[in-house]
CSV table of C-alpha atoms in Angstrom, one decimal:
chain,number,residue,atom,x,y,z
A,132,MET,CA,-140.4,-29.6,23.3
A,133,ALA,CA,-139.8,-32.4,20.7
A,134,ALA,CA,-138.0,-31.7,17.5
A,135,ARG,CA,-140.2,-31.0,14.4
A,136,LEU,CA,-140.1,-33.3,11.3
A,137,ASN,CA,-138.2,-31.5,8.5
A,138,ALA,CA,-135.5,-32.2,5.9
A,139,ALA,CA,-132.6,-31.8,8.4
A,140,ALA,CA,-134.3,-34.3,10.8
A,141,LEU,CA,-134.6,-37.2,8.3
A,142,ALA,CA,-131.3,-38.7,9.2
A,143,SER,CA,-132.3,-39.0,12.8
A,144,LEU,CA,-135.4,-41.0,12.2
A,145,PRO,CA,-135.6,-44.5,13.8
A,146,SER,CA,-134.5,-47.3,11.5
A,147,GLY,CA,-138.0,-48.8,11.1
A,148,ILE,CA,-139.4,-45.7,9.5
A,149,ALA,CA,-139.1,-45.4,5.7
A,150,ARG,CA,-138.0,-42.2,4.2
A,151,PRO,CA,-137.6,-40.8,0.6
A,152,GLY,CA,-135.3,-42.8,-1.5
A,153,TYR,CA,-134.1,-40.0,-3.8
A,154,ASP,CA,-132.4,-36.6,-3.6
A,155,ARG,CA,-135.1,-34.1,-2.8
A,156,SER,CA,-132.9,-31.2,-3.6
A,157,ARG,CA,-133.0,-32.2,-7.3
A,158,LEU,CA,-136.8,-32.4,-7.5
A,159,ARG,CA,-138.7,-30.3,-10.0
A,160,ALA,CA,-142.4,-29.6,-9.8
A,161,GLY,CA,-144.0,-31.5,-12.7
A,162,ILE,CA,-147.4,-32.0,-11.0
A,163,VAL,CA,-149.9,-29.4,-9.6
A,164,HIS,CA,-152.4,-31.0,-7.4
A,165,LEU,CA,-155.7,-29.3,-6.5
A,166,GLY,CA,-157.2,-30.4,-3.2
A,167,ILE,CA,-154.1,-31.5,-1.2
A,168,GLY,CA,-156.1,-33.1,1.6
A,169,ALA,CA,-155.5,-36.4,3.4
A,170,PHE,CA,-156.7,-38.6,0.5
A,171,HIS,CA,-154.2,-37.2,-2.0
A,172,ARG,CA,-151.4,-37.4,0.6
A,173,ALA,CA,-152.3,-41.1,1.3
A,174,HIS,CA,-152.4,-42.3,-2.3
A,175,GLN,CA,-151.0,-40.2,-5.2
A,176,ALA,CA,-148.1,-38.6,-3.2
A,177,PRO,CA,-146.7,-41.9,-1.8
A,178,VAL,CA,-147.1,-43.6,-5.1
A,179,THR,CA,-145.2,-40.7,-6.7
A,180,ASP,CA,-142.6,-41.3,-4.0
A,181,LEU,CA,-142.2,-44.9,-5.2
A,182,ALA,CA,-141.9,-43.7,-8.8
A,183,LEU,CA,-139.3,-41.1,-8.0
A,184,ALA,CA,-137.1,-43.6,-6.1
A,185,ALA,CA,-137.4,-46.4,-8.6
A,186,SER,CA,-137.0,-44.4,-11.8
A,187,GLY,CA,-134.6,-41.6,-10.8
A,188,ASP,CA,-136.8,-39.3,-12.9
A,189,LEU,CA,-137.0,-36.3,-10.6
A,190,ARG,CA,-139.2,-34.1,-12.8
A,191,TRP,CA,-142.4,-35.1,-10.9
A,192,GLY,CA,-142.4,-33.3,-7.6
A,193,ILE,CA,-145.8,-32.0,-6.5
A,194,VAL,CA,-147.0,-28.5,-5.7
A,195,GLY,CA,-150.2,-28.9,-3.8
A,196,VAL,CA,-153.0,-26.4,-3.8
A,197,SER,CA,-155.4,-25.9,-1.0
A,198,LEU,CA,-158.5,-24.3,-2.4
A,199,ARG,CA,-159.8,-22.7,0.8
A,200,SER,CA,-157.9,-23.3,4.1
A,201,PRO,CA,-154.3,-22.5,4.8
A,202,ALA,CA,-154.1,-25.3,7.4
A,203,THR,CA,-152.2,-27.9,5.3
A,204,ARG,CA,-149.8,-25.2,4.1
A,205,ASP,CA,-149.2,-23.9,7.6
A,206,ALA,CA,-148.6,-27.5,8.9
A,207,LEU,CA,-146.3,-28.6,6.1
A,208,ALA,CA,-144.2,-25.5,5.3
A,209,PRO,CA,-142.1,-25.7,8.5
A,210,GLN,CA,-141.6,-29.4,7.6
A,211,ASP,CA,-140.2,-28.7,4.1
A,212,GLY,CA,-143.3,-30.4,2.7
A,213,LEU,CA,-142.6,-33.7,4.5
A,214,TYR,CA,-145.2,-35.6,6.4
A,215,THR,CA,-145.7,-39.2,7.7
A,216,LEU,CA,-148.0,-41.8,6.2
A,217,SER,CA,-149.3,-44.3,8.8
A,218,LEU,CA,-150.9,-47.5,7.5
A,219,ARG,CA,-152.9,-49.3,10.1
A,220,ASP,CA,-154.7,-52.7,10.3
A,221,ALA,CA,-155.0,-55.5,12.8
A,222,ASP,CA,-153.1,-58.8,13.1
A,223,ALA,CA,-154.8,-62.3,13.4
A,224,THR,CA,-155.5,-61.6,17.1
A,225,GLY,CA,-157.2,-58.3,16.4
A,226,ALA,CA,-154.3,-56.2,17.8
A,227,PRO,CA,-153.6,-53.0,15.9
A,228,ARG,CA,-150.4,-52.7,13.9
A,229,GLU,CA,-148.9,-49.8,12.0
A,230,SER,CA,-146.2,-49.0,9.5
A,231,LEU,CA,-144.8,-45.5,9.1
A,232,ALA,CA,-143.1,-43.8,6.1
A,233,VAL,CA,-142.1,-40.2,5.5
A,234,VAL,CA,-143.3,-38.9,2.1
A,235,GLY,CA,-141.2,-36.4,0.3
A,236,ALA,CA,-142.9,-35.8,-3.1
A,237,VAL,CA,-144.7,-32.6,-2.0
A,238,LEU,CA,-142.4,-29.6,-2.6
A,239,GLY,CA,-144.8,-26.9,-1.3
A,240,VAL,CA,-148.5,-25.9,-0.8
A,241,LEU,CA,-150.3,-22.9,-2.3
A,242,VAL,CA,-153.5,-21.5,-0.8
A,243,ALA,CA,-155.8,-20.4,-3.7
A,244,ALA,CA,-158.0,-18.3,-1.5
A,245,GLU,CA,-155.0,-16.2,-0.5
A,246,ASP,CA,-153.2,-15.9,-3.9
A,247,PRO,CA,-155.1,-17.3,-6.9
A,248,GLY,CA,-152.6,-15.8,-9.2
A,249,ALA,CA,-149.9,-18.0,-7.8
A,250,VAL,CA,-152.0,-21.1,-8.6
A,251,LEU,CA,-152.5,-19.9,-12.2
A,252,ALA,CA,-148.8,-19.2,-12.6
A,253,GLN,CA,-148.0,-22.7,-11.4
A,254,ILE,CA,-150.4,-24.3,-13.8
A,255,ALA,CA,-148.8,-22.2,-16.5
A,256,HIS,CA,-145.2,-23.0,-15.4
A,257,PRO,CA,-143.1,-24.6,-18.1
A,258,ASP,CA,-142.2,-27.5,-15.8
A,259,THR,CA,-145.9,-28.4,-15.2
A,260,ARG,CA,-147.1,-31.5,-17.1
A,261,ILE,CA,-149.9,-32.9,-15.0
A,262,VAL,CA,-152.7,-31.1,-13.0
A,263,SER,CA,-154.5,-33.6,-10.8
A,264,LEU,CA,-157.5,-33.2,-8.6
A,265,THR,CA,-159.0,-34.6,-5.4
A,266,ILE,CA,-161.6,-32.0,-4.7
A,267,THR,CA,-164.6,-34.3,-3.7
A,268,GLU,CA,-167.7,-34.5,-5.8
A,269,LYS,CA,-169.0,-31.1,-4.8
A,270,GLY,CA,-165.9,-29.4,-6.0
A,271,TYR,CA,-166.9,-29.9,-9.6
A,272,CYS,CA,-169.7,-27.4,-9.4
A,273,HIS,CA,-171.9,-29.6,-11.5
A,274,GLU,CA,-175.4,-31.0,-11.4
A,275,PRO,CA,-175.0,-34.6,-10.1
A,276,ALA,CA,-177.8,-36.1,-12.2
A,277,SER,CA,-176.8,-34.6,-15.5
A,278,GLY,CA,-173.1,-33.8,-15.2
A,279,ARG,CA,-173.6,-30.3,-16.6
A,280,LEU,CA,-171.8,-27.3,-15.2
A,281,ARG,CA,-173.9,-25.2,-12.8
A,282,ARG,CA,-173.7,-21.8,-14.3
A,283,ASP,CA,-175.7,-20.5,-11.4
A,284,ASP,CA,-173.0,-21.7,-8.9
A,285,PRO,CA,-171.7,-18.5,-7.3
A,286,ASP,CA,-168.0,-19.5,-7.8
A,287,ILE,CA,-168.6,-20.4,-11.5
A,288,ALA,CA,-170.4,-17.1,-12.1
A,289,HIS,CA,-167.5,-15.2,-10.4
A,290,ASP,CA,-164.8,-17.1,-12.3
A,291,LEU,CA,-166.4,-16.4,-15.7
A,292,ALA,CA,-166.1,-12.7,-14.9
A,293,HIS,CA,-162.7,-12.7,-13.1
A,294,ALA,CA,-160.0,-14.5,-15.0
A,295,ASP,CA,-157.2,-13.4,-12.7
A,296,ALA,CA,-158.8,-14.4,-9.4
A,297,PRO,CA,-160.8,-17.7,-9.8
A,298,ARG,CA,-162.4,-19.4,-6.8
A,299,SER,CA,-163.4,-22.8,-8.3
A,300,ALA,CA,-161.2,-25.6,-9.4
A,301,ILE,CA,-162.8,-25.5,-12.9
A,302,GLY,CA,-162.1,-21.8,-13.1
A,303,MET,CA,-158.5,-22.3,-12.0
A,304,LEU,CA,-157.9,-25.0,-14.6
A,305,VAL,CA,-159.3,-23.1,-17.5
A,306,HIS,CA,-157.7,-19.7,-16.7
A,307,GLY,CA,-154.4,-21.5,-16.0
A,308,LEU,CA,-154.6,-23.2,-19.3
A,309,ALA,CA,-155.4,-19.9,-21.0
A,310,ARG,CA,-152.1,-18.6,-19.7
A,311,ARG,CA,-150.2,-21.6,-21.0
A,312,LEU,CA,-151.7,-21.0,-24.5
A,313,ALA,CA,-150.9,-17.3,-24.4
A,314,ALA,CA,-147.3,-18.2,-23.4
A,315,GLY,CA,-146.9,-20.7,-26.3
A,316,LEU,CA,-146.5,-23.6,-23.8
A,317,GLY,CA,-147.5,-27.2,-24.5
A,318,PRO,CA,-150.7,-28.9,-23.2
A,319,VAL,CA,-151.0,-30.8,-19.9
A,320,THR,CA,-152.9,-33.8,-18.6
A,321,LEU,CA,-155.8,-33.1,-16.3
A,322,LEU,CA,-156.2,-36.1,-14.0
A,323,SER,CA,-159.3,-36.4,-11.8
A,324,CYS,CA,-158.9,-38.8,-8.9
A,325,ASP,CA,-162.4,-38.2,-7.5
A,326,ASN,CA,-165.3,-40.6,-7.0
A,327,LEU,CA,-167.2,-39.7,-10.2
A,328,PRO,CA,-168.2,-42.1,-13.0
A,329,SER,CA,-166.0,-41.5,-16.0
A,330,ASN,CA,-164.3,-38.8,-13.9
A,331,GLY,CA,-161.9,-37.8,-16.7
A,332,ASP,CA,-164.7,-37.5,-19.2
A,333,THR,CA,-166.8,-35.6,-16.7
A,334,LEU,CA,-163.9,-33.2,-16.0
A,335,ARG,CA,-163.3,-32.7,-19.7
A,336,GLY,CA,-167.0,-31.8,-20.3
A,337,LEU,CA,-167.0,-29.2,-17.5
A,338,VAL,CA,-163.6,-27.7,-18.5
A,339,LEU,CA,-164.7,-27.4,-22.1
A,340,GLU,CA,-168.1,-25.9,-21.3
A,341,PHE,CA,-166.4,-23.3,-19.1
A,342,ALA,CA,-163.6,-22.7,-21.7
A,343,GLN,CA,-166.0,-22.2,-24.5
A,344,ALA,CA,-167.9,-19.6,-22.5
A,345,CYS,CA,-164.6,-17.7,-22.0
A,346,ASP,CA,-162.9,-18.1,-25.4
A,347,PRO,CA,-163.8,-20.6,-28.2
A,348,VAL,CA,-160.2,-20.7,-29.4
A,349,LEU,CA,-159.1,-21.7,-25.9
A,350,GLY,CA,-161.8,-24.4,-25.8
A,351,GLY,CA,-160.7,-25.8,-29.1
A,352,TRP,CA,-157.0,-25.9,-28.0
A,353,ILE,CA,-157.9,-27.8,-24.8
A,354,ALA,CA,-160.1,-30.2,-26.7
A,355,ALA,CA,-157.5,-30.9,-29.3
A,356,HIS,CA,-154.4,-31.2,-27.1
A,357,CYS,CA,-155.0,-31.7,-23.4
A,358,THR,CA,-155.9,-35.2,-22.1
A,359,PHE,CA,-158.3,-36.2,-19.4
A,360,PRO,CA,-157.7,-39.9,-18.4
A,361,ASN,CA,-160.3,-41.7,-16.4
A,362,SER,CA,-159.1,-43.1,-13.2
A,363,MET,CA,-160.1,-45.0,-10.1
A,364,VAL,CA,-158.5,-44.8,-6.6
A,365,ASP,CA,-159.4,-46.9,-3.6
A,366,ARG,CA,-157.9,-46.5,-0.2
A,367,ILE,CA,-159.8,-45.7,3.1
A,368,VAL,CA,-158.4,-42.6,4.7
A,369,PRO,CA,-160.1,-41.3,7.8
A,370,ARG,CA,-159.4,-37.9,9.3
A,371,THR,CA,-156.2,-37.6,11.4
A,372,ASP,CA,-156.9,-36.8,15.1
A,373,ASP,CA,-154.7,-35.7,18.0
A,374,ALA,CA,-154.4,-39.4,19.2
A,375,ASP,CA,-152.8,-40.2,15.8
A,376,ARG,CA,-150.4,-37.3,16.1
A,377,ARG,CA,-149.3,-38.3,19.6
A,378,ARG,CA,-148.9,-42.0,18.7
A,379,ILE,CA,-146.9,-41.2,15.6
A,380,ALA,CA,-144.7,-38.6,17.3
A,381,ALA,CA,-143.8,-41.2,20.1
A,382,ARG,CA,-142.6,-43.6,17.4
A,383,MET,CA,-140.7,-41.1,15.4
A,384,GLY,CA,-139.1,-39.2,18.3
A,385,MET,CA,-140.3,-35.9,16.7
A,386,ASP,CA,-143.5,-34.0,16.0
A,387,ASP,CA,-145.4,-34.1,12.7
A,388,ALA,CA,-148.1,-31.4,12.6
A,389,TRP,CA,-150.2,-33.3,10.0
A,390,PRO,CA,-149.5,-37.0,9.4
A,391,VAL,CA,-152.1,-39.0,7.4
A,392,VAL,CA,-153.6,-42.3,8.3
A,393,GLY,CA,-154.9,-45.0,6.0
A,394,GLU,CA,-155.3,-48.7,5.4
A,395,PRO,CA,-152.6,-50.8,3.8
A,396,PHE,CA,-154.9,-51.7,0.8
A,397,LEU,CA,-154.4,-49.4,-2.2
A,398,GLU,CA,-155.6,-49.6,-5.7
A,399,TRP,CA,-155.1,-47.0,-8.4
A,400,VAL,CA,-156.2,-47.7,-12.0
A,401,MET,CA,-156.0,-45.1,-14.8
A,402,GLU,CA,-156.0,-44.8,-18.5
A,403,ASP,CA,-152.5,-44.3,-20.0
A,404,ARG,CA,-153.4,-41.1,-21.9
A,405,PHE,CA,-150.9,-38.4,-20.9
A,406,ALA,CA,-150.2,-35.3,-23.0
A,407,ALA,CA,-146.7,-34.6,-21.7
A,408,GLY,CA,-145.4,-37.7,-20.1
A,409,ARG,CA,-146.0,-39.1,-16.6
A,410,PRO,CA,-144.1,-40.5,-13.6
A,411,ALA,CA,-143.3,-44.2,-13.4
A,412,TRP,CA,-146.4,-44.7,-11.2
A,413,ASP,CA,-146.7,-48.4,-12.2
A,414,GLN,CA,-144.1,-49.7,-9.7
A,415,PRO,CA,-144.9,-52.7,-7.5
A,416,GLY,CA,-147.3,-51.4,-4.9
A,417,GLY,CA,-148.3,-48.5,-7.1
A,418,ALA,CA,-150.7,-47.9,-10.0
A,419,ARG,CA,-152.0,-49.9,-12.9
A,420,PHE,CA,-152.5,-48.5,-16.4
A,421,VAL,CA,-155.3,-49.8,-18.6
A,422,ALA,CA,-156.9,-48.9,-21.9
A,423,ASP,CA,-160.3,-48.4,-20.3
A,424,ALA,CA,-160.8,-47.5,-16.7
A,425,ALA,CA,-164.7,-47.6,-16.8
A,426,PRO,CA,-165.1,-51.2,-15.6
A,427,PHE,CA,-162.9,-50.5,-12.6
A,428,GLU,CA,-164.6,-47.1,-11.8
A,429,ARG,CA,-168.0,-48.8,-11.9
A,430,LEU,CA,-166.7,-51.6,-9.7
A,431,LYS,CA,-165.4,-49.3,-7.1
A,432,LEU,CA,-168.3,-46.8,-7.1
A,433,ARG,CA,-170.8,-49.6,-6.7
A,434,MET,CA,-169.0,-52.2,-4.7
A,435,VAL,CA,-167.1,-49.9,-2.3
A,436,ASN,CA,-168.5,-46.4,-2.2
A,437,GLY,CA,-172.2,-47.4,-2.4
A,438,PRO,CA,-172.1,-49.8,0.5
A,439,HIS,CA,-169.8,-47.4,2.4
A,440,SER,CA,-172.5,-44.7,2.1
A,441,ALA,CA,-175.4,-47.0,3.0
A,442,LEU,CA,-173.5,-48.2,6.1
A,443,ALA,CA,-172.6,-44.6,7.1
A,444,TYR,CA,-176.2,-43.4,7.0
A,445,LEU,CA,-177.5,-46.3,8.9
A,446,GLY,CA,-174.7,-46.3,11.4
A,447,ALA,CA,-174.9,-42.5,12.0
A,448,CYS,CA,-178.6,-42.7,12.5
A,449,ALA,CA,-178.1,-45.5,15.0
A,450,GLY,CA,-175.6,-43.4,16.9
A,451,LEU,CA,-172.6,-45.4,15.9
A,452,ASP,CA,-169.5,-43.2,15.5
A,453,THR,CA,-167.3,-45.3,13.2
A,454,VAL,CA,-167.6,-47.8,10.3
A,455,SER,CA,-165.9,-50.5,12.3
A,456,GLN,CA,-168.6,-50.1,15.1
A,457,ALA,CA,-171.3,-50.4,12.5
A,458,MET,CA,-169.7,-53.5,11.0
A,459,ALA,CA,-169.6,-55.0,14.5
A,460,ASP,CA,-173.4,-54.8,14.6
A,461,PRO,CA,-174.7,-58.1,13.2
A,462,ASP,CA,-177.9,-56.5,11.8
A,463,LEU,CA,-176.0,-53.9,9.8
A,464,ARG,CA,-173.3,-56.3,8.7
A,465,GLY,CA,-175.9,-58.8,7.5
A,466,TYR,CA,-177.7,-56.1,5.6
A,467,LEU,CA,-174.6,-54.8,3.9
A,468,ASP,CA,-173.5,-58.3,2.9
A,469,ALA,CA,-176.9,-58.9,1.4
A,470,LEU,CA,-177.0,-55.5,-0.4
A,471,ILE,CA,-173.7,-56.2,-2.1
A,472,GLY,CA,-174.3,-59.8,-2.9
A,473,ALA,CA,-178.0,-59.7,-4.0
A,474,GLU,CA,-178.4,-56.3,-5.6
A,475,ILE,CA,-175.1,-54.6,-6.4
A,476,ALA,CA,-172.8,-57.5,-7.7
A,477,PRO,CA,-175.3,-58.7,-10.3
A,478,THR,CA,-175.2,-55.3,-12.0
A,479,LEU,CA,-171.5,-55.5,-12.6
A,480,PRO,CA,-169.9,-57.0,-15.8
A,481,ALA,CA,-166.9,-59.2,-15.6
A,482,VAL,CA,-163.6,-57.3,-14.9
A,483,PRO,CA,-160.3,-59.0,-15.8
A,484,GLY,CA,-158.6,-60.4,-12.7
A,485,VAL,CA,-161.5,-59.6,-10.3
A,486,ASP,CA,-163.3,-62.2,-8.4
A,487,LEU,CA,-166.5,-60.5,-7.1
A,488,ALA,CA,-167.0,-63.0,-4.2
A,489,ALA,CA,-163.4,-62.5,-3.0
A,490,LEU,CA,-163.8,-58.7,-3.5
A,491,ARG,CA,-166.9,-58.8,-1.4
A,492,ALA,CA,-165.3,-60.7,1.5
A,493,ARG,CA,-162.2,-58.4,1.4
A,494,LEU,CA,-164.4,-55.4,1.4
A,495,LEU,CA,-166.3,-56.5,4.5
A,496,ALA,CA,-163.0,-57.1,6.2
A,497,ARG,CA,-161.7,-53.6,5.2
A,498,PHE,CA,-164.8,-51.9,6.6
A,499,ALA,CA,-164.4,-53.9,9.8
A,500,ASN,CA,-160.8,-52.9,10.3
A,501,PRO,CA,-160.7,-52.0,14.1
A,502,ALA,CA,-157.4,-50.1,13.8
A,503,LEU,CA,-158.9,-47.5,11.4
A,504,PRO,CA,-161.7,-45.5,13.1
A,505,HIS,CA,-163.4,-44.0,10.1
A,506,ARG,CA,-166.2,-41.8,11.3
A,507,THR,CA,-169.6,-42.4,9.8
A,508,GLN,CA,-170.3,-38.6,9.8
A,509,GLN,CA,-167.3,-38.1,7.5
A,510,ILE,CA,-168.6,-40.5,4.9
A,511,ALA,CA,-172.2,-39.1,5.3
A,512,MET,CA,-171.2,-35.7,4.1
A,513,ASP,CA,-172.4,-34.4,0.7
A,514,GLY,CA,-175.0,-37.1,0.1
A,515,SER,CA,-176.6,-35.1,-2.7
A,516,GLN,CA,-173.3,-35.3,-4.6
A,517,LYS,CA,-172.4,-38.9,-3.8
A,518,LEU,CA,-175.7,-40.9,-4.1
A,519,PRO,CA,-176.1,-40.4,-7.9
A,520,GLN,CA,-172.7,-42.1,-8.5
A,521,ARG,CA,-172.7,-44.6,-5.7
A,522,LEU,CA,-176.3,-45.9,-5.5
A,523,LEU,CA,-178.7,-44.5,-8.1
A,524,GLY,CA,-177.0,-45.9,-11.2
A,525,THR,CA,-177.4,-49.3,-9.6
A,526,VAL,CA,-181.0,-48.6,-8.9
A,527,ARG,CA,-181.6,-47.8,-12.6
A,528,ASP,CA,-179.9,-51.0,-13.7
A,529,ARG,CA,-182.1,-53.1,-11.4
A,530,LEU,CA,-185.2,-51.3,-12.6
A,531,ARG,CA,-184.3,-51.9,-16.3
A,532,ALA,CA,-183.7,-55.6,-15.5
A,533,GLY,CA,-187.0,-55.9,-13.7
A,534,ALA,CA,-185.0,-57.0,-10.6
A,535,GLY,CA,-185.5,-56.2,-6.9
A,536,TYR,CA,-184.1,-53.1,-5.3
A,537,SER,CA,-185.5,-53.1,-1.8
A,538,ARG,CA,-182.1,-53.0,-0.1
A,539,LEU,CA,-181.0,-50.1,-2.3
A,540,ALA,CA,-184.2,-48.3,-1.5
A,541,LEU,CA,-183.3,-48.7,2.2
A,542,ALA,CA,-180.0,-47.0,1.6
A,543,VAL,CA,-181.7,-44.1,0.0
A,544,ALA,CA,-184.3,-44.0,2.8
A,545,ALA,CA,-181.4,-44.0,5.3
A,546,TRP,CA,-180.1,-40.8,3.7
A,547,LEU,CA,-183.6,-39.3,4.0
A,548,HIS,CA,-183.7,-40.5,7.7
A,549,TYR,CA,-180.2,-39.0,8.2
A,550,LEU,CA,-181.4,-35.6,6.9
A,551,ARG,CA,-183.5,-35.2,10.1
A,552,GLY,CA,-180.2,-34.1,11.8
A,553,GLN,CA,-180.7,-36.3,14.9
A,554,ASP,CA,-179.8,-39.9,15.7
A,555,GLU,CA,-181.7,-42.5,17.7
A,556,ARG,CA,-180.1,-41.4,20.9
A,557,GLY,CA,-181.5,-37.9,20.4
A,558,MET,CA,-178.1,-36.4,19.6
A,559,ALA,CA,-178.1,-33.6,17.0
A,560,TYR,CA,-175.6,-33.2,14.2
A,561,SER,CA,-175.3,-30.8,11.4
A,562,ILE,CA,-175.9,-31.7,7.7
A,563,GLN,CA,-172.8,-31.0,5.6
A,564,ASP,CA,-174.0,-30.8,2.0
A,565,PRO,CA,-173.8,-28.1,-0.7
A,566,LEU,CA,-177.5,-28.5,-1.3
A,567,ALA,CA,-178.5,-28.7,2.4
A,568,GLY,CA,-180.7,-25.6,2.2
A,569,GLU,CA,-182.7,-26.9,-0.8
A,570,LEU,CA,-183.0,-30.3,0.8
A,571,GLN,CA,-184.2,-29.0,4.1
A,572,ALA,CA,-186.7,-26.8,2.4
A,573,LEU,CA,-188.1,-29.7,0.4
A,574,LEU,CA,-188.5,-31.9,3.5
A,575,ALA,CA,-189.9,-29.1,5.6
A,576,GLY,CA,-192.6,-28.5,3.0
A,577,ALA,CA,-193.6,-32.2,3.2
A,578,GLY,CA,-194.7,-31.6,6.9
A,579,GLN,CA,-194.6,-33.8,9.9
A,580,GLY,CA,-196.7,-36.5,11.5
A,581,GLU,CA,-197.4,-40.2,11.1
A,582,ASP,CA,-198.4,-39.9,7.4
A,583,ALA,CA,-195.5,-37.7,6.4
A,584,ASP,CA,-193.1,-40.5,5.3
A,585,ALA,CA,-194.7,-40.8,1.8
A,586,ARG,CA,-194.7,-37.0,1.3
A,587,ARG,CA,-191.1,-36.7,2.4
A,588,ALA,CA,-189.9,-39.6,0.2
A,589,ARG,CA,-191.8,-38.0,-2.8
A,590,ALA,CA,-190.3,-34.6,-2.1
A,591,LEU,CA,-186.7,-36.0,-1.9
A,592,VAL,CA,-186.8,-38.4,-4.8
A,593,GLY,CA,-188.7,-35.7,-6.8
A,594,TYR,CA,-185.6,-33.5,-6.6
A,595,ARG,CA,-184.3,-33.8,-10.2
A,596,PRO,CA,-180.8,-32.3,-9.7
A,597,VAL,CA,-180.0,-35.4,-7.6
A,598,PHE,CA,-182.5,-38.1,-8.8
A,599,GLY,CA,-183.0,-37.2,-12.4
A,600,ASP,CA,-185.5,-39.6,-14.1
A,601,LEU,CA,-186.1,-41.5,-10.9
A,602,ALA,CA,-188.2,-38.6,-9.8
A,603,GLY,CA,-191.2,-40.0,-11.6
A,604,HIS,CA,-190.8,-43.7,-10.7
A,605,GLU,CA,-193.7,-44.4,-8.4
A,606,ALA,CA,-192.7,-47.9,-7.4
A,607,PHE,CA,-189.2,-46.7,-6.3
A,608,ILE,CA,-190.7,-43.7,-4.4
A,609,ASP,CA,-193.1,-46.1,-2.6
A,610,ALA,CA,-190.2,-48.4,-1.6
A,611,VAL,CA,-188.2,-45.5,-0.2
A,612,ALA,CA,-191.3,-44.3,1.7
A,613,ARG,CA,-191.9,-47.8,3.2
A,614,HIS,CA,-188.3,-48.0,4.4
A,615,ALA,CA,-188.4,-44.5,5.8
A,616,ALA,CA,-191.5,-45.3,7.8
A,617,ARG,CA,-189.9,-48.4,9.2
A,618,LEU,CA,-186.8,-46.5,10.1
A,619,ARG,CA,-188.8,-43.9,11.9
A,620,ARG,CA,-191.1,-46.3,13.7
A,621,HIS,CA,-188.9,-49.2,14.5
A,622,GLY,CA,-185.3,-48.0,14.2
A,623,VAL,CA,-182.2,-48.7,12.1
A,624,ARG,CA,-181.6,-52.3,13.3
A,625,ALA,CA,-185.1,-53.5,12.7
A,626,ALA,CA,-185.2,-51.9,9.3
A,627,ALA,CA,-181.8,-53.6,8.4
A,628,ARG,CA,-183.1,-57.0,9.7
A,629,GLU,CA,-186.2,-56.7,7.6
A,630,ALA,CA,-184.1,-55.9,4.5
A,631,THR,CA,-181.6,-58.7,4.9
């Protein structure tokens, strides 16, 4: 049996594998991170590693929180919190290449479902200065179209009544902050790193709405003293599989139960508004601080996430397992290029230092990365939470400008087509979405048959929690219905060719 990665084994790693450049024994936990999945461990944690090594300021170790599953805790605890980051791309000949680095910023992992009190205590610890989040869009328990807190969400209703045992991230934040206030401790920064427009402002609104419902004094303290910077993070991080583990173990000469895999590209932009200090994240290869992150958020949501979702739904419906496979299809690649260039890019204002044409070319190359098998089904999850940010804002801008939106309508129709739960090969898949029951009921009520496309499009777009004011836009509904009919009758590739 191979040795296991841990602190004692660091010295025996091969010379080509990077390792923490600081004394981990001196680390203190200044950051609590809710949602310690692969995405956080492939961006914020390694950038924190850079900051710790470069600055020598060791107050910024991370205590991760898994909201539901103990899997990450169980994998990392025997490894002293260490894990391997694999960055993969291809050389000029198309051959895959990989760099490996062991990340040391994570001190430990709590499991909220097992011990919510430990999470609250960590948020209220005197050393904690930042609470950050990567909990995905659905973790915010909000209505995607309006951004309001869903008081009818079972976890939110529970957390309003059970301050000592919250289940939701919003409940944990507020009840943890209540403990800080009661203990006379200072405020913290709450830093969302999720794909939401104005994610810091959105988080602030949800936290304050919940806090006011609990205690107006607490709500006033949070509003006056805690900060919620907006941020944007961009790195493609697919799920780690057993082949990744075997390959990484062979290079390291030891086992890592849960490495993470990502692309070399990384961008992290955030507003420099921190209530109690921050790490020196702005090292070369790290983050960038700006006065206003909104243009960068909008750029990423529209130019990266929107096309990613469009390609994922079309690719999944065509039976293509990965994004790189979808990009290898000339019909889908041509459609995506036209979608970005003709309908998305014109809605974006100038962003300092950003060339949209160069960004578009780089984005297509990133999606086509053959060394990074990002599954279309992974991206296709939670469409009800993703489309309002990724595609529907662009649709509204095109409508206001009196400009065409046919390719955007195809992306929405592709989601509708995907909700059938079966691809063009006849292979069934499950719909992973917090609103799956409501969506399936809507579509079932529209019926079947040759004339059902218009009814199904009207039922879907008429669902206001997702589509908001677009629910009454007849021309948009008709465009979605036409594309839905073409997808059903002629297939994904024909529909993509027609839209190019």
